[in-house]
PDB file of C-alpha atoms in Angstrom:
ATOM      1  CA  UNK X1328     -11.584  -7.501  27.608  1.00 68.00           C
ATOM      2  CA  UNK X1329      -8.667  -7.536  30.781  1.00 80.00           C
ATOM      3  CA  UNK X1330      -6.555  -9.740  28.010  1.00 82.00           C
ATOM      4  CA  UNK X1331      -6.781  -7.796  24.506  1.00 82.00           C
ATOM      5  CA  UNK X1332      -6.271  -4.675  26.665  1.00 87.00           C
ATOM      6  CA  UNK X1333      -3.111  -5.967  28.314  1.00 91.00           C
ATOM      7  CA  UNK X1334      -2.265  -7.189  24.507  1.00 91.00           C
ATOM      8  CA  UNK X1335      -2.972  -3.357  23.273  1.00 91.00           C
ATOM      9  CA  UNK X1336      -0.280  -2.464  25.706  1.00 93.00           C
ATOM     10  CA  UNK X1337       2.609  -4.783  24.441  1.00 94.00           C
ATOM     11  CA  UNK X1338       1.803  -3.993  21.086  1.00 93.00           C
ATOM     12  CA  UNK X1339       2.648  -0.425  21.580  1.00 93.00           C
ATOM     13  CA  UNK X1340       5.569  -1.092  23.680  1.00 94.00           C
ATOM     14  CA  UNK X1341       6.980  -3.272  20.717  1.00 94.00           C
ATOM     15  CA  UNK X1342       6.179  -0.558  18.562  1.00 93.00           C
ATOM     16  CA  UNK X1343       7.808   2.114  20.633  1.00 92.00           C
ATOM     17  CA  UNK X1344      10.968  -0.461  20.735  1.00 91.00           C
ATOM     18  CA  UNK X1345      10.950  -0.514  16.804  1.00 92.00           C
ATOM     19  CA  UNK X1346      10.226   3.589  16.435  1.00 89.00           C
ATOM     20  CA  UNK X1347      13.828   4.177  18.418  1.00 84.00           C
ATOM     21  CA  UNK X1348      15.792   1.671  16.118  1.00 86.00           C
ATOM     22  CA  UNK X1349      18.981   4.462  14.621  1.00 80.00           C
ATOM     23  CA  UNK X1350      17.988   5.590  11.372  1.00 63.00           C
ATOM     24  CA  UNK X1351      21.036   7.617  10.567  1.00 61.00           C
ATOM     25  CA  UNK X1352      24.256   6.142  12.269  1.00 63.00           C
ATOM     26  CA  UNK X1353      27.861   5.869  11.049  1.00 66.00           C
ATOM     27  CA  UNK X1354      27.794   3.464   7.734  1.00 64.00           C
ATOM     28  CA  UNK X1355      27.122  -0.049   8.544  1.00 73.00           C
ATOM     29  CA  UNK X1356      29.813  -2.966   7.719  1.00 78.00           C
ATOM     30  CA  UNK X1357      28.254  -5.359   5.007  1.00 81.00           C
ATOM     31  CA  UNK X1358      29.189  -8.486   4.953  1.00 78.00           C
ATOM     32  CA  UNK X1359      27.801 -10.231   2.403  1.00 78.00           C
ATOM     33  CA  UNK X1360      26.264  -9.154  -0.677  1.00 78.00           C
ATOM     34  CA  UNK X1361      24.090 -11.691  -2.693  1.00 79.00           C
ATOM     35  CA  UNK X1362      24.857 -14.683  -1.792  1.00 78.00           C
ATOM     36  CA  UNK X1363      26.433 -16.695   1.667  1.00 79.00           C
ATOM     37  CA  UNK X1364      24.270 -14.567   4.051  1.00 83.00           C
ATOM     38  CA  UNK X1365      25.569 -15.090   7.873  1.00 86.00           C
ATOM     39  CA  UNK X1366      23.761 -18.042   9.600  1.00 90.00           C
ATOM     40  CA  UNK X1367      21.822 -15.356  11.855  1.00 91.00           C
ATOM     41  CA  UNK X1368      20.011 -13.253   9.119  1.00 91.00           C
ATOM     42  CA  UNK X1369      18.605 -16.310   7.532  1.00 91.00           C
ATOM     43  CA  UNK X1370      17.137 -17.177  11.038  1.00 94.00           C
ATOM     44  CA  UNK X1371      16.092 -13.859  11.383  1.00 94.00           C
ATOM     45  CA  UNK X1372      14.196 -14.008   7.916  1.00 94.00           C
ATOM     46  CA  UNK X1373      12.948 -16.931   8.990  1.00 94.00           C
ATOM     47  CA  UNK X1374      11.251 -15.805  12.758  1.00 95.00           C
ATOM     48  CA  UNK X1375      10.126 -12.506  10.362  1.00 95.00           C
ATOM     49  CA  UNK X1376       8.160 -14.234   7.475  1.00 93.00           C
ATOM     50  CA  UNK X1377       6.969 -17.048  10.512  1.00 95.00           C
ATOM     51  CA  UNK X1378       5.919 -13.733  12.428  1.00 96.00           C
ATOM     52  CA  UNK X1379       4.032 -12.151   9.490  1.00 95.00           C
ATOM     53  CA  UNK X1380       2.246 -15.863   7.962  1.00 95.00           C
ATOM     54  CA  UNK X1381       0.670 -16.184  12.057  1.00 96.00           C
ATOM     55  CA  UNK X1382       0.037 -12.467  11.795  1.00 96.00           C
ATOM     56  CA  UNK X1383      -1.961 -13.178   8.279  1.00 94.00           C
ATOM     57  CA  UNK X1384      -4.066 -16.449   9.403  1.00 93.00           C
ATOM     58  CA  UNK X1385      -5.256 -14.969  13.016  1.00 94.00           C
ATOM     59  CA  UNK X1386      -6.251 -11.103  12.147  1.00 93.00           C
ATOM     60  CA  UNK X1387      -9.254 -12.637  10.166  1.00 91.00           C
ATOM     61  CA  UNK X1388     -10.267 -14.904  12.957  1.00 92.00           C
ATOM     62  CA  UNK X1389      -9.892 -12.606  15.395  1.00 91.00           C
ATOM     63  CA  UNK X1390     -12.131 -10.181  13.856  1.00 89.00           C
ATOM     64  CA  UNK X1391     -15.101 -12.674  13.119  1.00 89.00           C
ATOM     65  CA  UNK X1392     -14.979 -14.137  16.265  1.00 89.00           C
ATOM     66  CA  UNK X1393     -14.716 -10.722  18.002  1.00 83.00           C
ATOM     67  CA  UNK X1394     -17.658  -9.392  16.762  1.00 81.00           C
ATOM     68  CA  UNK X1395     -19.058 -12.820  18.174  1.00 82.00           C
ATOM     69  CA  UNK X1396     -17.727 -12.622  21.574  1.00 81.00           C
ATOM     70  CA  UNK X1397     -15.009 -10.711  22.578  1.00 77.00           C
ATOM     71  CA  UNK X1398     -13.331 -13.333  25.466  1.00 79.00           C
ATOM     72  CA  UNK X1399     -13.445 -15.987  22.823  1.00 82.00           C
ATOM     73  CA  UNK X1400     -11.370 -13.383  20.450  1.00 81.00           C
ATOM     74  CA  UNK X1401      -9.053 -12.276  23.478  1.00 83.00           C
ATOM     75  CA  UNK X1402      -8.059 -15.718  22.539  1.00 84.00           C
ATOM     76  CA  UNK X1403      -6.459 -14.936  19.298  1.00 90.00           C
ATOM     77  CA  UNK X1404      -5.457 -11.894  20.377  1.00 91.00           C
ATOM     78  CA  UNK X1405      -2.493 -13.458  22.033  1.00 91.00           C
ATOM     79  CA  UNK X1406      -1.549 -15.262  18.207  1.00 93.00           C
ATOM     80  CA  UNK X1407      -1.622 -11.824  17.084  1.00 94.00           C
ATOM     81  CA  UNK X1408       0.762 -10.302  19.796  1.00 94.00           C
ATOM     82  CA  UNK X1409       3.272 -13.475  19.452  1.00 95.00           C
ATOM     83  CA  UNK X1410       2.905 -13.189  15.381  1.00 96.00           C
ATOM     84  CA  UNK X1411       4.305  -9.302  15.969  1.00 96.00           C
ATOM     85  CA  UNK X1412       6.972 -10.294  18.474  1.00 96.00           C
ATOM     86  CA  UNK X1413       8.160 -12.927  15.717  1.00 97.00           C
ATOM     87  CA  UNK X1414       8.600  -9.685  13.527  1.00 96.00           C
ATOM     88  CA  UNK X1415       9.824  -7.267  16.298  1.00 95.00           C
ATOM     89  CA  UNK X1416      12.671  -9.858  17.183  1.00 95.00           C
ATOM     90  CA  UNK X1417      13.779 -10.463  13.118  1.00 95.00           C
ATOM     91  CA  UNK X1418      14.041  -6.970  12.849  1.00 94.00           C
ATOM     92  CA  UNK X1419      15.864  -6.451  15.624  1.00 93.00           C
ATOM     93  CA  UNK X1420      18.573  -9.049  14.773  1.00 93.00           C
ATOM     94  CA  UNK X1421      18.428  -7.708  11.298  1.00 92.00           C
ATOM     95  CA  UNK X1422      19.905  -4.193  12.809  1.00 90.00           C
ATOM     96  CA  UNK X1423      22.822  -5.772  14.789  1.00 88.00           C
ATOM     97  CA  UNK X1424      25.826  -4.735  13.374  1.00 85.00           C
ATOM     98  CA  UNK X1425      27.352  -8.166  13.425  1.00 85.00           C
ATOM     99  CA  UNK X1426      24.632  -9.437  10.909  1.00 88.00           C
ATOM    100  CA  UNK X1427      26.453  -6.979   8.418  1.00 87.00           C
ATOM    101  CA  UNK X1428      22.816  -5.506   6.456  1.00 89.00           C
ATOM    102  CA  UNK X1429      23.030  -2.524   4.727  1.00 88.00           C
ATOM    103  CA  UNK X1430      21.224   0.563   5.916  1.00 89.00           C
ATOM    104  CA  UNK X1431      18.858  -0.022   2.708  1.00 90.00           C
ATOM    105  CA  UNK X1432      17.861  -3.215   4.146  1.00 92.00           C
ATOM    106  CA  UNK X1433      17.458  -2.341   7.734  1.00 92.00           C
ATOM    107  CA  UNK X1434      15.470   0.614   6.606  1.00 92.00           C
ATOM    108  CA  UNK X1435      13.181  -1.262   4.443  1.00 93.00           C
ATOM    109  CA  UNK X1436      12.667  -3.819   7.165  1.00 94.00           C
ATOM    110  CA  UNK X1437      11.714  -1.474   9.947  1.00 94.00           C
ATOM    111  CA  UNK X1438       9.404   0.342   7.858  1.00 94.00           C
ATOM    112  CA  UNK X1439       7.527  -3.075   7.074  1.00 95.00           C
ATOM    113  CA  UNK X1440       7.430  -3.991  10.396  1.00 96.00           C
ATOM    114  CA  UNK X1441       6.342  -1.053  11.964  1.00 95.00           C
ATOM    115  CA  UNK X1442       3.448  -1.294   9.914  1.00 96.00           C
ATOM    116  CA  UNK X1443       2.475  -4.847  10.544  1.00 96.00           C
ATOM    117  CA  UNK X1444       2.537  -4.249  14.243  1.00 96.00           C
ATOM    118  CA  UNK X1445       0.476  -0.802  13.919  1.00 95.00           C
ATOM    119  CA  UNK X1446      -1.877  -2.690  11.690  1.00 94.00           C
ATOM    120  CA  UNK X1447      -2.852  -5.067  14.320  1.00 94.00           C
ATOM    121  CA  UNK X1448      -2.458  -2.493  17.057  1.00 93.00           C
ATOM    122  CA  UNK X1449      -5.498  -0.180  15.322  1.00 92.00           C
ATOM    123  CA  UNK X1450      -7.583  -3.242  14.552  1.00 91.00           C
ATOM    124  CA  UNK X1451      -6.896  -4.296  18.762  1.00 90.00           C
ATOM    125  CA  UNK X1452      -7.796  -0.619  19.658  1.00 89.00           C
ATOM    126  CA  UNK X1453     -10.839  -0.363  17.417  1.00 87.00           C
ATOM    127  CA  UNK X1454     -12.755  -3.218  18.762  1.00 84.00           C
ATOM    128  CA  UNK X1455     -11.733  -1.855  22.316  1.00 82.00           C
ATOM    129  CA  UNK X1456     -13.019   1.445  21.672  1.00 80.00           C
ATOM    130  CA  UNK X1457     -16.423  -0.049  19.419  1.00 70.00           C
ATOM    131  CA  UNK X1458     -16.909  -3.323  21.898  1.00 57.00           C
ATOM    132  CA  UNK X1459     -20.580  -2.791  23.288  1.00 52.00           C
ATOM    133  CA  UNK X1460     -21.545  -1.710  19.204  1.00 48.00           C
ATOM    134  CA  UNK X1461     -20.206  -4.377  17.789  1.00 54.00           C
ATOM    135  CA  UNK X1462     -21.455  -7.056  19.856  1.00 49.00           C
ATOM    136  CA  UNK X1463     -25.119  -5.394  19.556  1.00 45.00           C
ATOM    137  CA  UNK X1464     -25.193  -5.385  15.494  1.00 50.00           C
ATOM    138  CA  UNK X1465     -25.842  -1.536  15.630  1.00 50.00           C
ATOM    139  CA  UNK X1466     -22.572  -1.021  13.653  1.00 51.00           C
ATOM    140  CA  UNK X1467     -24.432  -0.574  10.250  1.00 50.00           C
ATOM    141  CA  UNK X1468     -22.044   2.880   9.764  1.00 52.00           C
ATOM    142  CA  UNK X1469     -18.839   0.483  10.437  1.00 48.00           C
ATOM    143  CA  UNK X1470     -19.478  -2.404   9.191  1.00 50.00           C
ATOM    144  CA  UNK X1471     -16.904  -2.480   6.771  1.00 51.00           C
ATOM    145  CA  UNK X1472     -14.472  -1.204   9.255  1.00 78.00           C
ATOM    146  CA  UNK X1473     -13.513  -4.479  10.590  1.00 83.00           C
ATOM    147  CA  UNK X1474     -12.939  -6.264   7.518  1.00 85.00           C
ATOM    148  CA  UNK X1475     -10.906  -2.934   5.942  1.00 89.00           C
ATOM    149  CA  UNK X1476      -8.739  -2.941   9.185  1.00 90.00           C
ATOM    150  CA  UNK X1477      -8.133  -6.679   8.580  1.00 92.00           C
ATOM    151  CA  UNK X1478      -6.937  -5.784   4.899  1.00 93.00           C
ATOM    152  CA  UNK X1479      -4.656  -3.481   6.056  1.00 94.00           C
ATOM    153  CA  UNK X1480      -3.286  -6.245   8.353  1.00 95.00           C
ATOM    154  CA  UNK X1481      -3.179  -8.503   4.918  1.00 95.00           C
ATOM    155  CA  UNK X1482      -1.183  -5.881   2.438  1.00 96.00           C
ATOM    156  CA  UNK X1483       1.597  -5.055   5.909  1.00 95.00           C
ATOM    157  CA  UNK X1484       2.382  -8.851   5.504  1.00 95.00           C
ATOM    158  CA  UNK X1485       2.095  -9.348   1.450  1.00 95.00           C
ATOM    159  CA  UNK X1486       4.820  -6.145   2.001  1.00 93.00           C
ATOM    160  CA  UNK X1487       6.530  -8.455   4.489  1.00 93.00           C
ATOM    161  CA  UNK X1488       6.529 -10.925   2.090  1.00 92.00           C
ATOM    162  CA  UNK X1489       8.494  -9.211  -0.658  1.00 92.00           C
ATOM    163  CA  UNK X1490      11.269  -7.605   1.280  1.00 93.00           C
ATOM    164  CA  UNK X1491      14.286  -7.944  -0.591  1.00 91.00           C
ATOM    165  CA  UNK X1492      16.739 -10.717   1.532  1.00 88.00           C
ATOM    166  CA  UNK X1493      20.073  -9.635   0.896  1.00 87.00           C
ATOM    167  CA  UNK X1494      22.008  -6.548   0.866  1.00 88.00           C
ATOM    168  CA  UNK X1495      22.100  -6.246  -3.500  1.00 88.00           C
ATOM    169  CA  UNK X1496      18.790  -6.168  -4.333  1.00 90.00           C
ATOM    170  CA  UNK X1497      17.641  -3.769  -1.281  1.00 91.00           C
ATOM    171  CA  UNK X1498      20.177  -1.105  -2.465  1.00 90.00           C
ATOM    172  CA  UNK X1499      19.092  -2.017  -6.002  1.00 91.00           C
ATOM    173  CA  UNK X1500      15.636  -1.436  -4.517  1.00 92.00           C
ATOM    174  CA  UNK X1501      16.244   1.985  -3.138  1.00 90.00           C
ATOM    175  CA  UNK X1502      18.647   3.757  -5.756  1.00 92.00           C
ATOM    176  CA  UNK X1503      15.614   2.233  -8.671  1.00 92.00           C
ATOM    177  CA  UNK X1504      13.377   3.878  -6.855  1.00 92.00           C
ATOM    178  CA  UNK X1505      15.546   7.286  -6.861  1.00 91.00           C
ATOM    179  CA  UNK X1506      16.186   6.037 -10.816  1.00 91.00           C
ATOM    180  CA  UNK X1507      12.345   6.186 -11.490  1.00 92.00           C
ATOM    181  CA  UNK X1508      11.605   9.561  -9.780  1.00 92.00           C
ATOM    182  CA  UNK X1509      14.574  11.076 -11.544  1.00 92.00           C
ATOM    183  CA  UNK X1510      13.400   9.966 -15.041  1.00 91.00           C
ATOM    184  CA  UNK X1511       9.358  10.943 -14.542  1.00 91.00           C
ATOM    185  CA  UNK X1512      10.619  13.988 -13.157  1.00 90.00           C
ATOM    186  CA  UNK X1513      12.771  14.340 -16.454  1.00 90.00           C
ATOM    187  CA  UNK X1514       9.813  13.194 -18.447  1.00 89.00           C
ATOM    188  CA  UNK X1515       7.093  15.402 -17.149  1.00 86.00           C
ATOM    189  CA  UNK X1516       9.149  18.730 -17.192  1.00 85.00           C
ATOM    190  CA  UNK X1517      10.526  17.890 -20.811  1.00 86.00           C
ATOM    191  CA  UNK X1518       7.322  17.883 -22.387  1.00 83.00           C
ATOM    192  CA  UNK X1519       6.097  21.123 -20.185  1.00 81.00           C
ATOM    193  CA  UNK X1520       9.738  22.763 -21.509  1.00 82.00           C
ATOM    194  CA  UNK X1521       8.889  21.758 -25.064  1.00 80.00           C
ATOM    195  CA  UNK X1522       5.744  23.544 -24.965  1.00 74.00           C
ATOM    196  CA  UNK X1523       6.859  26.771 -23.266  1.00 70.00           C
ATOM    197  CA  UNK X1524       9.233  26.715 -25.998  1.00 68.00           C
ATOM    198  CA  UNK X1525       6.770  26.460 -29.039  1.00 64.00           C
ATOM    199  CA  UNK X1526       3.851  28.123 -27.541  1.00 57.00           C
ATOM    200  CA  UNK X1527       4.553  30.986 -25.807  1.00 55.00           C
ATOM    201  CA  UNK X1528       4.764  32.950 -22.253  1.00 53.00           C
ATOM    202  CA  UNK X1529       1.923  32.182 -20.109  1.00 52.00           C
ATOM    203  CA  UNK X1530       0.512  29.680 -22.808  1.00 55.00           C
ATOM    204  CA  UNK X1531      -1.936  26.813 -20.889  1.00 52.00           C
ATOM    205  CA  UNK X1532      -1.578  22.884 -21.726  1.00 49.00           C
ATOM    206  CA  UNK X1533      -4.248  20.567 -22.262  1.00 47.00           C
ATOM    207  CA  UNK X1534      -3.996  19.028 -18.573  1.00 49.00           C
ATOM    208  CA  UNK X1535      -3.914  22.587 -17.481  1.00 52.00           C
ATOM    209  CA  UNK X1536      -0.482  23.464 -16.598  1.00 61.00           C
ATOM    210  CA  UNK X1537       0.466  26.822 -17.162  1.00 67.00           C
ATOM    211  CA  UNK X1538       3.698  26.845 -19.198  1.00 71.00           C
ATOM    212  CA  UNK X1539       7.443  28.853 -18.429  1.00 75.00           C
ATOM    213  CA  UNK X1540       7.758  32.580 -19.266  1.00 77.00           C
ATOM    214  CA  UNK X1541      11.028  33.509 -21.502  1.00 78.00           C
ATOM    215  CA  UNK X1542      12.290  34.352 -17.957  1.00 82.00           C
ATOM    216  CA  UNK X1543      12.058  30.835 -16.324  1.00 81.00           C
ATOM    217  CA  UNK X1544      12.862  28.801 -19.511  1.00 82.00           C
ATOM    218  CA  UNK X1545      16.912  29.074 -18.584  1.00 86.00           C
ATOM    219  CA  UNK X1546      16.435  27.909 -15.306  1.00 87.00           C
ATOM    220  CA  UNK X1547      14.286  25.215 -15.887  1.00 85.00           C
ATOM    221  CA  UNK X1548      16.386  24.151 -18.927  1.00 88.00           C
ATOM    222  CA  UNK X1549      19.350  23.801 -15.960  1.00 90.00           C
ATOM    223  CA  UNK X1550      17.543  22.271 -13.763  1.00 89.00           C
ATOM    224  CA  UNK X1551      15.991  19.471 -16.108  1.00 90.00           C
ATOM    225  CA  UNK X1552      19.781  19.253 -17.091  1.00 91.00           C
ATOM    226  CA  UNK X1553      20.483  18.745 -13.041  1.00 93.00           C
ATOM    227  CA  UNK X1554      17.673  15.920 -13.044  1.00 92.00           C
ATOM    228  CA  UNK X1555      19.445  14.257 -16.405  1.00 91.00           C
ATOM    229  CA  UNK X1556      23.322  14.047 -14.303  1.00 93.00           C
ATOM    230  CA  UNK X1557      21.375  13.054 -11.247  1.00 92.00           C
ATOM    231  CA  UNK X1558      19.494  10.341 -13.161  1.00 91.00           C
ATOM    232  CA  UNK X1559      23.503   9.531 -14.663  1.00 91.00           C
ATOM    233  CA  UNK X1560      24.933   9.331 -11.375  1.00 93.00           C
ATOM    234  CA  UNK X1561      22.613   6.483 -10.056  1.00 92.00           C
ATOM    235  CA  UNK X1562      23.230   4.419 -12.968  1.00 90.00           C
ATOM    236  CA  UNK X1563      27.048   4.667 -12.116  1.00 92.00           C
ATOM    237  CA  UNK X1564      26.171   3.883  -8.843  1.00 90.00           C
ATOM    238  CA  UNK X1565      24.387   0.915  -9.356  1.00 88.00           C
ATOM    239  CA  UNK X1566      26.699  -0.482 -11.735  1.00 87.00           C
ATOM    240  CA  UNK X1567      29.817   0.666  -9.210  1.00 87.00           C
ATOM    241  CA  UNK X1568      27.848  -1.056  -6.191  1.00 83.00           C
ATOM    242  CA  UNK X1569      27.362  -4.080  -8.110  1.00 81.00           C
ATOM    243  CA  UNK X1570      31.251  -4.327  -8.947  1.00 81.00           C
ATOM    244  CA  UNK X1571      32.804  -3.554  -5.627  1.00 77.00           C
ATOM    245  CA  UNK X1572      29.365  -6.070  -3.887  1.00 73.00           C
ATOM    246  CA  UNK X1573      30.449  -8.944  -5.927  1.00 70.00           C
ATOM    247  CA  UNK X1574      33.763  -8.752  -4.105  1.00 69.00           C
ATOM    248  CA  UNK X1575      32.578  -9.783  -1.261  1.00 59.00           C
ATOM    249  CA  UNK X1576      32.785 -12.938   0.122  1.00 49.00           C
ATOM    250  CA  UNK X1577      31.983 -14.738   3.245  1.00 43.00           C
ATOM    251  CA  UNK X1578      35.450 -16.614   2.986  1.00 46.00           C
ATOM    252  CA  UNK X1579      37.521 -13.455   4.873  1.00 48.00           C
ATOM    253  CA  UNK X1580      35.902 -12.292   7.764  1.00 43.00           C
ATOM    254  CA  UNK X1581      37.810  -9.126   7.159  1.00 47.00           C
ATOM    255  CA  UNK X1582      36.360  -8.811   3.456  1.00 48.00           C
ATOM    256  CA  UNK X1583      33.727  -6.185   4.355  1.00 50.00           C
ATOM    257  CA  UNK X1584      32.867  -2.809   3.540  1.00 51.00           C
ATOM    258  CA  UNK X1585      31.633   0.123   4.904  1.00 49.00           C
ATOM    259  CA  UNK X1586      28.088   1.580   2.727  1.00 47.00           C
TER     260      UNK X1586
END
């Protein structure tokens, strides 16, 4: 009990250390962009994806044999603490300026590992808070519990998994995502324009939305317009990143940019 508690504790200090990593700070230098990453960030990818595979193998473990006996899983609770300090520490060396990773990528990669860590932090905390139930089979309202807590621990590390590992495809990642919103946006508004337009003021649709009066058709007409530059703009972004990323090379240590 003495052990996963003193685990518990590390785990949030970790987590504490990730929270205050700079999530707006002057534009980062990027030094590579697809290929020829700097030695560094391919060992950090490696400690991360090590980190998150010792993560995945032990949180399953550690709950069966916790319910079992609890100094036998105190055990494994020290796998799970080193698995997230694999993470913690490839994150961290994946913000260091000198590893030249864009803010996309540092961003996606403290996100992921945040939630790995307070993953395995709530499934730590729930068997120190539900010990005496557990271990007496009376858990028949939380029996799933457990095993769902464990599957959260699973999809943080599948997540882990597919981070993007260079600086293209995370910016890719991130101004598709804006690309997507922009065009459903578009999409959904269109059709509720369209029908304002042939049915009437204060006509209803079929999924119940209520459509625009003759007063609010203008400004919704310029502000689906809005969505359709915005939507414009990230494709010119995307192609202009591409152009001015496949510049870069690994050659020059001067050859960097600022994103």
């Amino acid at each position: 009990m003495e052990e996963n508690k003193r685990v518990v504790e590390c785990l949030k200090r970790l987590a504490e250390s990730l929270k205050d990593l700079p999530q707006k700070e002057d534009p980062p230098l990027i030094s590579h962009w697809r290929n020829n990453p700097p030695e560094s960030l391919t060992t950090a990818w490696q400690v991360l994806k090590q980190g998150g595979e010792l993560v995945r193998s032990t949180s399953t473990k550690y709950t069966l044999v916790t319910k079992i006996d609890v100094e036998e899983g105190s055990k494994l609770a020290k796998d799970l603490l080193k698995g997230c300090e694999f993470v913690g520490t490839g994150a961290l060396v994946i913000y260091d300026n000198s590893v030249g990773c864009s803010r996309s990528m540092r961003a996606l990669v403290k996100q992921s590992s945040r939630a790995v860590i307070h993953s395995c932090l709530n499934l730590l905390q729930m068997f120190l808070d539900n010990t005496d139930v557990f271990q007496e089979g009376n858990n028949n309202n939380n029996s799933m519990t457990p095993a769902q807590k464990t599957g959260v621990i699973w999809d943080a590390c599948d997540k882990l998994d597919k981070l993007p590992l260079n600086n293209r495809n995370a910016m890719r990642r991130d101004l598709l995502t804006w690309l997507v919103d922009c065009q459903e946006t578009y999409e959904e508004f269109s059709e509720l324009l369209q029908h304002s337009t042939e049915g009437g003021d204060g006509n209803i649709m079929s999924n119940g939305d209520e459509c625009y009066t003759s007063k609010e058709e203008p400004v919704a007409q310029s502000s689906l317009l809005l969505v359709k530059c915005s939507r414009g703009s990230i494709n010119i972004v995307l192609k202009a990143c591409e152009c001015v990323g496949s510049s870069l090379t690994s050659d020059n240590s001067n050859d960097s940019l600022l994103w």
